[in-house]
mmCIF file of C-alpha atoms in Angstrom:
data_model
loop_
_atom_site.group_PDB
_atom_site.id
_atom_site.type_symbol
_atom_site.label_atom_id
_atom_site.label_comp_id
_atom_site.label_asym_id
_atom_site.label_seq_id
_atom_site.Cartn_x
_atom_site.Cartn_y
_atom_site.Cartn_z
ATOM 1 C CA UNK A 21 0.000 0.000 0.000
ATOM 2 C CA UNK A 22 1.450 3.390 -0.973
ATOM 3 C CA UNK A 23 1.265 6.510 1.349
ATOM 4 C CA UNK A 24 1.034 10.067 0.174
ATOM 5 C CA UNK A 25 3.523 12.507 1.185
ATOM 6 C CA UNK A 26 2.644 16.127 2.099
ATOM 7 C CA UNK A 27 4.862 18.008 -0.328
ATOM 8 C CA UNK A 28 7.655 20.402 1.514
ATOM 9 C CA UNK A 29 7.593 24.330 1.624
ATOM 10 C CA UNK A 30 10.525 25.528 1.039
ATOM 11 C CA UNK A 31 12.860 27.048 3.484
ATOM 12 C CA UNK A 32 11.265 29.767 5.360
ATOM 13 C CA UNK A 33 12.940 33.431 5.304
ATOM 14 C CA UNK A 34 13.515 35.288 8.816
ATOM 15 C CA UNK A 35 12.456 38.706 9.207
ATOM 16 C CA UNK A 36 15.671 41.434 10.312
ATOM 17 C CA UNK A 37 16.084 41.338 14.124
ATOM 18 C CA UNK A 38 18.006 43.047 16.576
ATOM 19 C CA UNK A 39 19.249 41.505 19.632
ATOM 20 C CA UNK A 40 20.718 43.535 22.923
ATOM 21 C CA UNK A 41 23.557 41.793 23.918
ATOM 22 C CA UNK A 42 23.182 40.948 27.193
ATOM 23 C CA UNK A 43 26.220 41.307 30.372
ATOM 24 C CA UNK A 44 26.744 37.849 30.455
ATOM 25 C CA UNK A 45 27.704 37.982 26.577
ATOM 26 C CA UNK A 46 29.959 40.800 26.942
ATOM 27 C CA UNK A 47 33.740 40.356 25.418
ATOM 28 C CA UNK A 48 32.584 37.371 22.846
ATOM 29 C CA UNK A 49 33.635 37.609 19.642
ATOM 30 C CA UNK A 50 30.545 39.220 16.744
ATOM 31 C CA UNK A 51 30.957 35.516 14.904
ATOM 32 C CA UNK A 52 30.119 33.548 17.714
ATOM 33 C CA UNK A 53 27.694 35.452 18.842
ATOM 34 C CA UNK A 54 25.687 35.502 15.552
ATOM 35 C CA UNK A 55 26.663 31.464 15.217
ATOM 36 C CA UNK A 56 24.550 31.075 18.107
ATOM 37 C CA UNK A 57 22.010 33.171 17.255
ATOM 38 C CA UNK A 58 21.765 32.059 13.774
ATOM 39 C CA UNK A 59 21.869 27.986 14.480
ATOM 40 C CA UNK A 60 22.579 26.169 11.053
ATOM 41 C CA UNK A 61 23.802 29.005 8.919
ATOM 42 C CA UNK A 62 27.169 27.589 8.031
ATOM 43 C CA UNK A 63 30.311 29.577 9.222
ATOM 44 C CA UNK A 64 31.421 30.513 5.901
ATOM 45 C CA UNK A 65 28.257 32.260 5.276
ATOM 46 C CA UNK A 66 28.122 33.894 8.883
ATOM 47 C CA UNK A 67 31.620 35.429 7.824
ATOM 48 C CA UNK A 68 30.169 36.368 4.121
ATOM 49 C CA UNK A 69 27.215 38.194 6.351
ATOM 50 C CA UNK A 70 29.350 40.133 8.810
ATOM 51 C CA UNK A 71 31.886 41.361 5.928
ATOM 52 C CA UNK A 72 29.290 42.034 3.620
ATOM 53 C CA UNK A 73 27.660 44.749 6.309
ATOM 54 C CA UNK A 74 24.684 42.989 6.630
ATOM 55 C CA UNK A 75 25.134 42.150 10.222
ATOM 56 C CA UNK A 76 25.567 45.558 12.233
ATOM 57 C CA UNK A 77 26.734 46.306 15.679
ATOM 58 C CA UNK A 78 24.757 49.521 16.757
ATOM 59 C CA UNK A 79 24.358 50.529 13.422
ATOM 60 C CA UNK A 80 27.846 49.621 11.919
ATOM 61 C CA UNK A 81 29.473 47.664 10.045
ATOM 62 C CA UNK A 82 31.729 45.817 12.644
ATOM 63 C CA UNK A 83 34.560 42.578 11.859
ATOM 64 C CA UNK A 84 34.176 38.957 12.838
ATOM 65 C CA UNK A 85 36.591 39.473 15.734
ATOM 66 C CA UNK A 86 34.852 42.374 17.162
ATOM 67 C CA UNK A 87 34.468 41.982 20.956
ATOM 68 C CA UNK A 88 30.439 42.859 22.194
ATOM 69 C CA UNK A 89 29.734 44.558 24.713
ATOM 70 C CA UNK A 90 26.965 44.805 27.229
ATOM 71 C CA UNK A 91 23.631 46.948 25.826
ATOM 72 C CA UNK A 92 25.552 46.347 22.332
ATOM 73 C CA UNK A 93 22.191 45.970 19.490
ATOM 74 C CA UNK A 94 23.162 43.785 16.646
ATOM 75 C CA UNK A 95 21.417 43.424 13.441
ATOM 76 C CA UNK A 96 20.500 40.003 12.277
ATOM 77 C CA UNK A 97 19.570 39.996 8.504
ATOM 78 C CA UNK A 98 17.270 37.883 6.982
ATOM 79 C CA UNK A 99 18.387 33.963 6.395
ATOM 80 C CA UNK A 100 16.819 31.604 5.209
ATOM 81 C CA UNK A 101 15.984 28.686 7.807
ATOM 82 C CA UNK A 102 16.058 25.364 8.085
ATOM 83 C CA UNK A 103 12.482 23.426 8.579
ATOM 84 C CA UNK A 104 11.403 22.785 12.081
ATOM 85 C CA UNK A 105 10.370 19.366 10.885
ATOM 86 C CA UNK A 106 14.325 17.979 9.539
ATOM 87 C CA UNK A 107 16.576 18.439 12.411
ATOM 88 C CA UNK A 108 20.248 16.937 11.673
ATOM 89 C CA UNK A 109 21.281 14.473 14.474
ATOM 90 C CA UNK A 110 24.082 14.298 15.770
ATOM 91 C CA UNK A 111 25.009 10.938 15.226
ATOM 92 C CA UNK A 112 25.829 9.001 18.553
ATOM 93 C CA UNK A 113 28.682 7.571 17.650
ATOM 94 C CA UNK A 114 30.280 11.074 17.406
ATOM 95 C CA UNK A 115 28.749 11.990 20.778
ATOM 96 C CA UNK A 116 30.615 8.554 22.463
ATOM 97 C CA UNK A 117 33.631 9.621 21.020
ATOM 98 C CA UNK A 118 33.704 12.958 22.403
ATOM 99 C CA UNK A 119 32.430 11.801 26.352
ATOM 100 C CA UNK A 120 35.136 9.023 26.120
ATOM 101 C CA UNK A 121 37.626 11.866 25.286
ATOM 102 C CA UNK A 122 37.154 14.185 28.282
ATOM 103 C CA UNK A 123 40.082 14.159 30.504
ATOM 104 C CA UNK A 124 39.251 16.641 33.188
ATOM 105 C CA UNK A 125 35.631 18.340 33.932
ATOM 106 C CA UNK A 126 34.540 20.572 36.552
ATOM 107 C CA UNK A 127 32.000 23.024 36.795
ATOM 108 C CA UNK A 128 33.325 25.598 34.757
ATOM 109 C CA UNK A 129 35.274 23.979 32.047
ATOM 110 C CA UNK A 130 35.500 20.508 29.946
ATOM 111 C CA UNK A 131 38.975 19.511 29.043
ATOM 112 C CA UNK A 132 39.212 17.080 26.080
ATOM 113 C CA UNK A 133 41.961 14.888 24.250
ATOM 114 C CA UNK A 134 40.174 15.746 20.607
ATOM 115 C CA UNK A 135 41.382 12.995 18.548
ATOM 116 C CA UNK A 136 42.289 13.790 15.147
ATOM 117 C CA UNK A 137 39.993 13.725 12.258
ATOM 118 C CA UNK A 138 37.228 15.963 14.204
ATOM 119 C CA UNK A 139 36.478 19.393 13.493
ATOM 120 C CA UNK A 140 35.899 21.530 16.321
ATOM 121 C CA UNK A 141 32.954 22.854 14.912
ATOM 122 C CA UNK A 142 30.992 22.505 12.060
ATOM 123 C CA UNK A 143 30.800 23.739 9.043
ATOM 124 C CA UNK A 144 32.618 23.994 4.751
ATOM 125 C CA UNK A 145 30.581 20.984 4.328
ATOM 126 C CA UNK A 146 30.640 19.218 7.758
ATOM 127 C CA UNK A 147 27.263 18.990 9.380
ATOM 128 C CA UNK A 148 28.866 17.930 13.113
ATOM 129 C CA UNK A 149 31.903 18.778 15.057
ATOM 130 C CA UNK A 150 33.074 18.995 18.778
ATOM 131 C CA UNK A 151 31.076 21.561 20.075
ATOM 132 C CA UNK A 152 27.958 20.419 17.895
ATOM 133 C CA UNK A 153 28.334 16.970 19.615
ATOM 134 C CA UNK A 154 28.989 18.104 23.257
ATOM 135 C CA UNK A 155 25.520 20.280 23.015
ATOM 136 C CA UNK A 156 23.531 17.564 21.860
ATOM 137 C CA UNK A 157 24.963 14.948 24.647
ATOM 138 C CA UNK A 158 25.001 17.959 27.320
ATOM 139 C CA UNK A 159 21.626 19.943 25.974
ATOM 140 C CA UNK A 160 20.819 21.930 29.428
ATOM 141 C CA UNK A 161 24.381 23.362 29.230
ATOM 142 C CA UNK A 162 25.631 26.307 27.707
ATOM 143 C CA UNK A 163 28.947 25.350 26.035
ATOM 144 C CA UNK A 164 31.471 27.495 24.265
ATOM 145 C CA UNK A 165 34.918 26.266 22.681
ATOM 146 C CA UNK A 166 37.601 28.693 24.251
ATOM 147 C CA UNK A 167 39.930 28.420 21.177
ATOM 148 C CA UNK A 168 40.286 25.950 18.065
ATOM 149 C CA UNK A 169 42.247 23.038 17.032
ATOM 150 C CA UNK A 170 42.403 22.260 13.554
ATOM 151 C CA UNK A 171 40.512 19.117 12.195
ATOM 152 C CA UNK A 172 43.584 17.313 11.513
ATOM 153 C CA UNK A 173 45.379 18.510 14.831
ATOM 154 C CA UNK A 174 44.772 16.055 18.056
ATOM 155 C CA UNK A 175 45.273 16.983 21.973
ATOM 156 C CA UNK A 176 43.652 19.319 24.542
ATOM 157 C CA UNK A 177 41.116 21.402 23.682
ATOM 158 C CA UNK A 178 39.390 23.622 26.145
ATOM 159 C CA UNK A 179 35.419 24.287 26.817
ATOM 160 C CA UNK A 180 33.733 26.481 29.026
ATOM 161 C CA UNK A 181 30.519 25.416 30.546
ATOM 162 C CA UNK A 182 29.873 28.956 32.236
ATOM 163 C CA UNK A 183 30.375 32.782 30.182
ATOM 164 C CA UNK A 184 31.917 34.294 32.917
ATOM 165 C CA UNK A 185 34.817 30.967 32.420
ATOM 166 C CA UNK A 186 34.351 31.697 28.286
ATOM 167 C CA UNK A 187 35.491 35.782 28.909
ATOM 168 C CA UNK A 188 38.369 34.422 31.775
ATOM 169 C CA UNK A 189 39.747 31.982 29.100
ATOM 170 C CA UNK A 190 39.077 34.648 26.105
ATOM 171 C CA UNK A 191 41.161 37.155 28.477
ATOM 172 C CA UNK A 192 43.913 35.103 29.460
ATOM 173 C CA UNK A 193 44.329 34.073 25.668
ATOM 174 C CA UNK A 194 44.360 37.538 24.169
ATOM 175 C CA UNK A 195 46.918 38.484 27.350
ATOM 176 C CA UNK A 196 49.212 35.794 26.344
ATOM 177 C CA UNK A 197 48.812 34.116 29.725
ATOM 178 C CA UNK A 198 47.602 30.432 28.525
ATOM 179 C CA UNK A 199 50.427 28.240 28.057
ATOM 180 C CA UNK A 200 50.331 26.202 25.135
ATOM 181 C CA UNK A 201 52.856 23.329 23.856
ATOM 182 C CA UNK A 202 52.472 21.146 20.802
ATOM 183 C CA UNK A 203 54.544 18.456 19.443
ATOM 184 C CA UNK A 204 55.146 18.049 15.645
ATOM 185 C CA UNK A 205 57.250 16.000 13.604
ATOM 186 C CA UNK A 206 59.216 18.342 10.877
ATOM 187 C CA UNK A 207 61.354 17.431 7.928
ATOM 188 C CA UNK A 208 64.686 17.600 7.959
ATOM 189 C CA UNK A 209 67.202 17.753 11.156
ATOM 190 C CA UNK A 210 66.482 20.583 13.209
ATOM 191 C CA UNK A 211 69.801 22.831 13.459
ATOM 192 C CA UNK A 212 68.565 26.360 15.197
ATOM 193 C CA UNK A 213 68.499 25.473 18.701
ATOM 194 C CA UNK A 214 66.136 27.193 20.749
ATOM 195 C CA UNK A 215 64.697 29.296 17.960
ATOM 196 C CA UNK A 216 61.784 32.295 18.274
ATOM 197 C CA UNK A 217 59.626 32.823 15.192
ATOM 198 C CA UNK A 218 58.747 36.336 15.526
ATOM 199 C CA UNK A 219 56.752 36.977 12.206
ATOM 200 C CA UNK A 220 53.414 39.012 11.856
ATOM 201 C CA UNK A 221 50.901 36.837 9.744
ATOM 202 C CA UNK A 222 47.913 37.591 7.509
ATOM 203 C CA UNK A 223 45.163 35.233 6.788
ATOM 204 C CA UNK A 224 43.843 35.452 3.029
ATOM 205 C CA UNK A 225 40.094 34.315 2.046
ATOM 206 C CA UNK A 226 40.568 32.116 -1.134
ATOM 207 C CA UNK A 227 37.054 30.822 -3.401
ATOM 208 C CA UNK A 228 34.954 28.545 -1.110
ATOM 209 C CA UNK A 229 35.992 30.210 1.842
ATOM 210 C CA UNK A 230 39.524 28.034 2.077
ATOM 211 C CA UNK A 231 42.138 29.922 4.307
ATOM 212 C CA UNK A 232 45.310 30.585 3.570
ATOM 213 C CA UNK A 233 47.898 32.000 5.842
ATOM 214 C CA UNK A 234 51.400 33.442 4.990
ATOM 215 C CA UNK A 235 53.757 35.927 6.676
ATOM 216 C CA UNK A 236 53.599 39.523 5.391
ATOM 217 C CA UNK A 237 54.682 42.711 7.336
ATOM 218 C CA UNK A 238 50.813 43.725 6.934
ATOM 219 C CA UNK A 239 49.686 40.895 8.900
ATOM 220 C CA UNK A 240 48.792 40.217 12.784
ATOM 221 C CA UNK A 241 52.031 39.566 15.452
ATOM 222 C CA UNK A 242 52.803 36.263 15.666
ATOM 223 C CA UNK A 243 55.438 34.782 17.930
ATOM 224 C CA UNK A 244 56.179 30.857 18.216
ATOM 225 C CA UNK A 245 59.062 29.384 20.019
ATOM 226 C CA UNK A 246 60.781 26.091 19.013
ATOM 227 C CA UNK A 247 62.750 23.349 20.847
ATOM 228 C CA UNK A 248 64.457 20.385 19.692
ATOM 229 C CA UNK A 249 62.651 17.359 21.409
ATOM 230 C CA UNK A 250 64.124 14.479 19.432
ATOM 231 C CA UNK A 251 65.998 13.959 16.035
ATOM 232 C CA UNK A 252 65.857 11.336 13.524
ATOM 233 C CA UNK A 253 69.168 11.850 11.223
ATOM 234 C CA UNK A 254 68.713 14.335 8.330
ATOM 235 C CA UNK A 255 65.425 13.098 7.282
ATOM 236 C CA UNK A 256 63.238 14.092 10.263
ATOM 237 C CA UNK A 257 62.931 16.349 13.878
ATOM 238 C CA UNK A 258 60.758 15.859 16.865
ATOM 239 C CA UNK A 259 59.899 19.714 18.024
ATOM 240 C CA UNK A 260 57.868 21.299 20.798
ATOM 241 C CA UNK A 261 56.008 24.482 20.168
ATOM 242 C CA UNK A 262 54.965 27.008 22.780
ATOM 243 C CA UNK A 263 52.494 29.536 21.442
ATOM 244 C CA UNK A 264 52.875 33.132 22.322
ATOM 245 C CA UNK A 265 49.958 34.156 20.733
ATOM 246 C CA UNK A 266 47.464 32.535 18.361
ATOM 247 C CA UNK A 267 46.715 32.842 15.193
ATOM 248 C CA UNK A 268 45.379 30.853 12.228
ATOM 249 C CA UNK A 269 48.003 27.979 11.201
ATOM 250 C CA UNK A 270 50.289 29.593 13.254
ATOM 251 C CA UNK A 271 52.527 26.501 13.852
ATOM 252 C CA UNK A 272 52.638 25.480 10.431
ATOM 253 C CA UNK A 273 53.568 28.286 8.619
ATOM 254 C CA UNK A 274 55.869 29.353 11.133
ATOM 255 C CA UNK A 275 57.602 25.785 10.882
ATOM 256 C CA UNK A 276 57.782 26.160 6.962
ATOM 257 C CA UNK A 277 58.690 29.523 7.081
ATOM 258 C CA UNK A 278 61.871 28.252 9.071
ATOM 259 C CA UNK A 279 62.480 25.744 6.575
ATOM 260 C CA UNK A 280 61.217 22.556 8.499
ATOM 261 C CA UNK A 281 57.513 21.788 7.321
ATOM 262 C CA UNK A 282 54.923 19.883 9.656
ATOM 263 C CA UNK A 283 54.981 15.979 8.423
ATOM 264 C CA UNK A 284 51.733 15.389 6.695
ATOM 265 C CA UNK A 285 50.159 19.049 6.255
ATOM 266 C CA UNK A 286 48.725 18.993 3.148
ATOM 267 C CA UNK A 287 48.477 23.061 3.039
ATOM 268 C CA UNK A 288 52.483 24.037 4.088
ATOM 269 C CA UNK A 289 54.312 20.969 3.881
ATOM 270 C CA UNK A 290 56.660 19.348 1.270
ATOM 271 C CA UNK A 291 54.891 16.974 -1.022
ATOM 272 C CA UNK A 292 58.296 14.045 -1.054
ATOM 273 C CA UNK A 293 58.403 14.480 2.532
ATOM 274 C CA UNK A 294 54.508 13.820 3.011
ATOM 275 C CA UNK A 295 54.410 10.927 0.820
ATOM 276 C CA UNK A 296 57.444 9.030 2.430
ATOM 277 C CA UNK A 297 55.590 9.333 5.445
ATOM 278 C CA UNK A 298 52.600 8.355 3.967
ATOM 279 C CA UNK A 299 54.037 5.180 3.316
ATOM 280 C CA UNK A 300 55.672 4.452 6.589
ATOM 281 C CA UNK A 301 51.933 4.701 8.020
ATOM 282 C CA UNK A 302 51.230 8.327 8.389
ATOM 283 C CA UNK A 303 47.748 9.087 7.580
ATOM 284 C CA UNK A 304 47.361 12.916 9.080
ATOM 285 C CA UNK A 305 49.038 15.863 10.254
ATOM 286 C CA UNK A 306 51.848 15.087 12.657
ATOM 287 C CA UNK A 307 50.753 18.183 15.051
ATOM 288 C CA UNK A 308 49.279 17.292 18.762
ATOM 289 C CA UNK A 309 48.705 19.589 21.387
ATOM 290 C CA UNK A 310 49.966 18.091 24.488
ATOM 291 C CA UNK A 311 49.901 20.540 27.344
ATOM 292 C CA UNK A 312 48.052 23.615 28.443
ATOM 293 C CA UNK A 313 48.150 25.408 31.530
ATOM 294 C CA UNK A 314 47.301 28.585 33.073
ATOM 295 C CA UNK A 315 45.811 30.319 36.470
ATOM 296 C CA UNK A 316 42.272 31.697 37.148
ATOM 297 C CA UNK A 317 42.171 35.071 37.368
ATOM 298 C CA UNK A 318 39.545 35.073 40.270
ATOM 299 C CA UNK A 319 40.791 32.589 42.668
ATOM 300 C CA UNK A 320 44.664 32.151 41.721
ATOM 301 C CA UNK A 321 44.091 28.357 40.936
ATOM 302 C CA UNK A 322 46.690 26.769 38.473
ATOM 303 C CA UNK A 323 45.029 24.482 35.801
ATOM 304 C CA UNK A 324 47.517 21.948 34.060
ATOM 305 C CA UNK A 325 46.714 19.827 31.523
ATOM 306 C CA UNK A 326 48.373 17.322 29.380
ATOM 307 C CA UNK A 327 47.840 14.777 26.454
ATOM 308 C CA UNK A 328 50.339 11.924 25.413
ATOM 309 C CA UNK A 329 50.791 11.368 21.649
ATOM 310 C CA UNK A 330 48.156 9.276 20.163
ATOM 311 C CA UNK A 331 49.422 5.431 19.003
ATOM 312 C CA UNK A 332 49.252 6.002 15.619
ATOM 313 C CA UNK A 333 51.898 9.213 15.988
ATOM 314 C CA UNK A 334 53.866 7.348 18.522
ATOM 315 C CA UNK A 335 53.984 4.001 15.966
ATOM 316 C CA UNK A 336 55.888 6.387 13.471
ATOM 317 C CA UNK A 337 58.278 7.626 15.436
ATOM 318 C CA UNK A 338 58.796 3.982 16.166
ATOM 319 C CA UNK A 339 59.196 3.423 13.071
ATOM 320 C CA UNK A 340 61.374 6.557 12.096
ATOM 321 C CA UNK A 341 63.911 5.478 15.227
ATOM 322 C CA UNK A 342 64.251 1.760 13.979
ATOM 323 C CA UNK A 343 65.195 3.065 10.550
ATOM 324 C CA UNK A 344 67.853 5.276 11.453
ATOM 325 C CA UNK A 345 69.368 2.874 14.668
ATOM 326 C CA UNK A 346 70.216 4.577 17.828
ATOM 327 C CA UNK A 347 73.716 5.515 16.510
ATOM 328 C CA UNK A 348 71.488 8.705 14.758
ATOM 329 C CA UNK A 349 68.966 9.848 16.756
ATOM 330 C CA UNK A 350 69.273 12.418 19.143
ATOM 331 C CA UNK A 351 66.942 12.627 22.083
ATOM 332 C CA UNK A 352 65.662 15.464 24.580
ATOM 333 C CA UNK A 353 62.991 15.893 27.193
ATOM 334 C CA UNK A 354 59.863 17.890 26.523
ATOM 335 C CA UNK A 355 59.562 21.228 27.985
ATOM 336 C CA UNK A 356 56.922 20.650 31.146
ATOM 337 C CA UNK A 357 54.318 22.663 31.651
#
């Protein structure tokens, strides 16, 4: 027996609205502000929005990074919305993976281990990421990622569960006062020592929204430091990165700026380099961020967090040491945080 199906009406458009930011919102960033009050819209076309003028913070144009404040109005243009009747779910094997990944939660922040392969959020054509999947298994809390990891990048991520934790975080970040160390593999042997990367970067919007980053005297200060953590002959180098500040790629185009790419980025790295990998068993990005740490500002309480290298990172450097025997590889301890 066949059924009839009420035919769909197409995608509803809102009417303009303007929302009074209220204290507890005060010192987010315009994007994710509208990205919560504009559920669904894809980031790409949040950003297209903002730049384009049609979102407005007390009657002006205003950027993405644009910090509200309290009794702020914003206009919200017209968008088309999803229907009511089609939510996306957030499939629960996404939603296991991100519980079983938690590594430290109290009442004002969730600290993960985000494994690789996961976008923190979603968006340029991925329906789910982390914060997409914590809401939906957490739905009576009111989370906010603190900073970004990108997809390919694994280790700790932070999320606040309270705003007045989301503008502590967001302040310690933009003071410089969040420690944060990453390990990455990088081609080559690693010959500078101790080395600072002190090179401004600008981020450049390519067609479909793809970013590209590359230093330019134009662009944003950027500051990375580099340490030798282990080497493996001439072909490759175990580093540690502390980040002074944080912007886009920052890591990655600082490390091929120096002349050592990040094994397996498919945006900065060497192509030879990537493929030998590649066929030693490297299927990603060889970047991990393994420790964080910092103090509250209110009560003067350290937080310190750390992530060991997944298996499948620590299998190639396995690999990597067998290949060259002990006679050439070099070894030193990690930084701790």
């Amino acid at each position: 027996m066949s059924t009839l199906e009420e035919p769909q009406a197409p995608a509803a458009r809102s009417a303009v609205k303007h929302v009074a930011i209220e204290a507890q919102e005060s010192g987010q960033r315009l994007d994710k502000v509208i990205a919560r009050l504009l559920p669904g819209v894809p980031r790409t076309r949040i950003f297209r929005l903002i730049r384009r003028g049609e979102v407005r913070v007390n009657g002006r144009r205003a950027s993405p990074e644009q910090r509200l404040a309290a009794g702020d109005s914003v206009r919200l243009p017209p968008v088309r919305e999803a229907l009511p009747d089609a939510p996306r779910r957030v499939p629960a094997s996404l939603i296991e993976r991100l519980e079983r990944s938690i590594i430290h939660e109290d009442e004002r922040l969730l600290v993960l281990d985000k494994p690789a392969g996961i976008a923190v959020h979603g968006g340029s054509g991925l329906s789910f990421g982390v914060i997409e999947g914590l809401r939906a298994s957490r739905p009576s809390e009111t989370l906010e990622l603190a900073h970004r990891l990108d997809r390919d990048t694994s280790g700790i991520l932070l999320v606040a569960r309270r705003s007045a934790a989301l503008r502590s975080l967001h302040a310690l970040l933009r003071d410089g006062a969040v420690q944060k160390n990453y390990l990455a593999l990088v081609a080559g042997r690693w010959e500078l020592g101790h080395k600072r990367i002190d090179a401004p970067l600008r981020t450049d919007l390519r067609v479909g929204g793809e970013r590209t980053v590359k230093v330019d005297a134009h662009g944003k200060a950027a500051l990375t430091e580099f340490k030798l953590v282990e080497q493996f002959g001439a072909k490759a180098s175990l580093i540690e990165a502390a980040l002074h500040t944080g912007r886009t790629h920052q890591i990655r185009v600082h490390a091929a700026y120096c002349g050592h790419p990040v094994a397996g980025d498919p945006k900065y790295g060497d192509a030879t380099f990537n493929q030998a990998l590649a066929q030693m068993g490297l299927a990603r990005m060889f970047l991990h961020a393994h420790s964080c740490s910092f103090v509250w500002p209110e009560s003067g309480v350290e937080q310190s967090f750390s992530a060991p290298l997944p298996e499948d990172l620590r299998a190639l450097l396995g690999s990597l040491g067998a290949k060259r025997g002990g006679a050439n590889r070099q070894s030193a301890k990690p930084r701790r945080s």
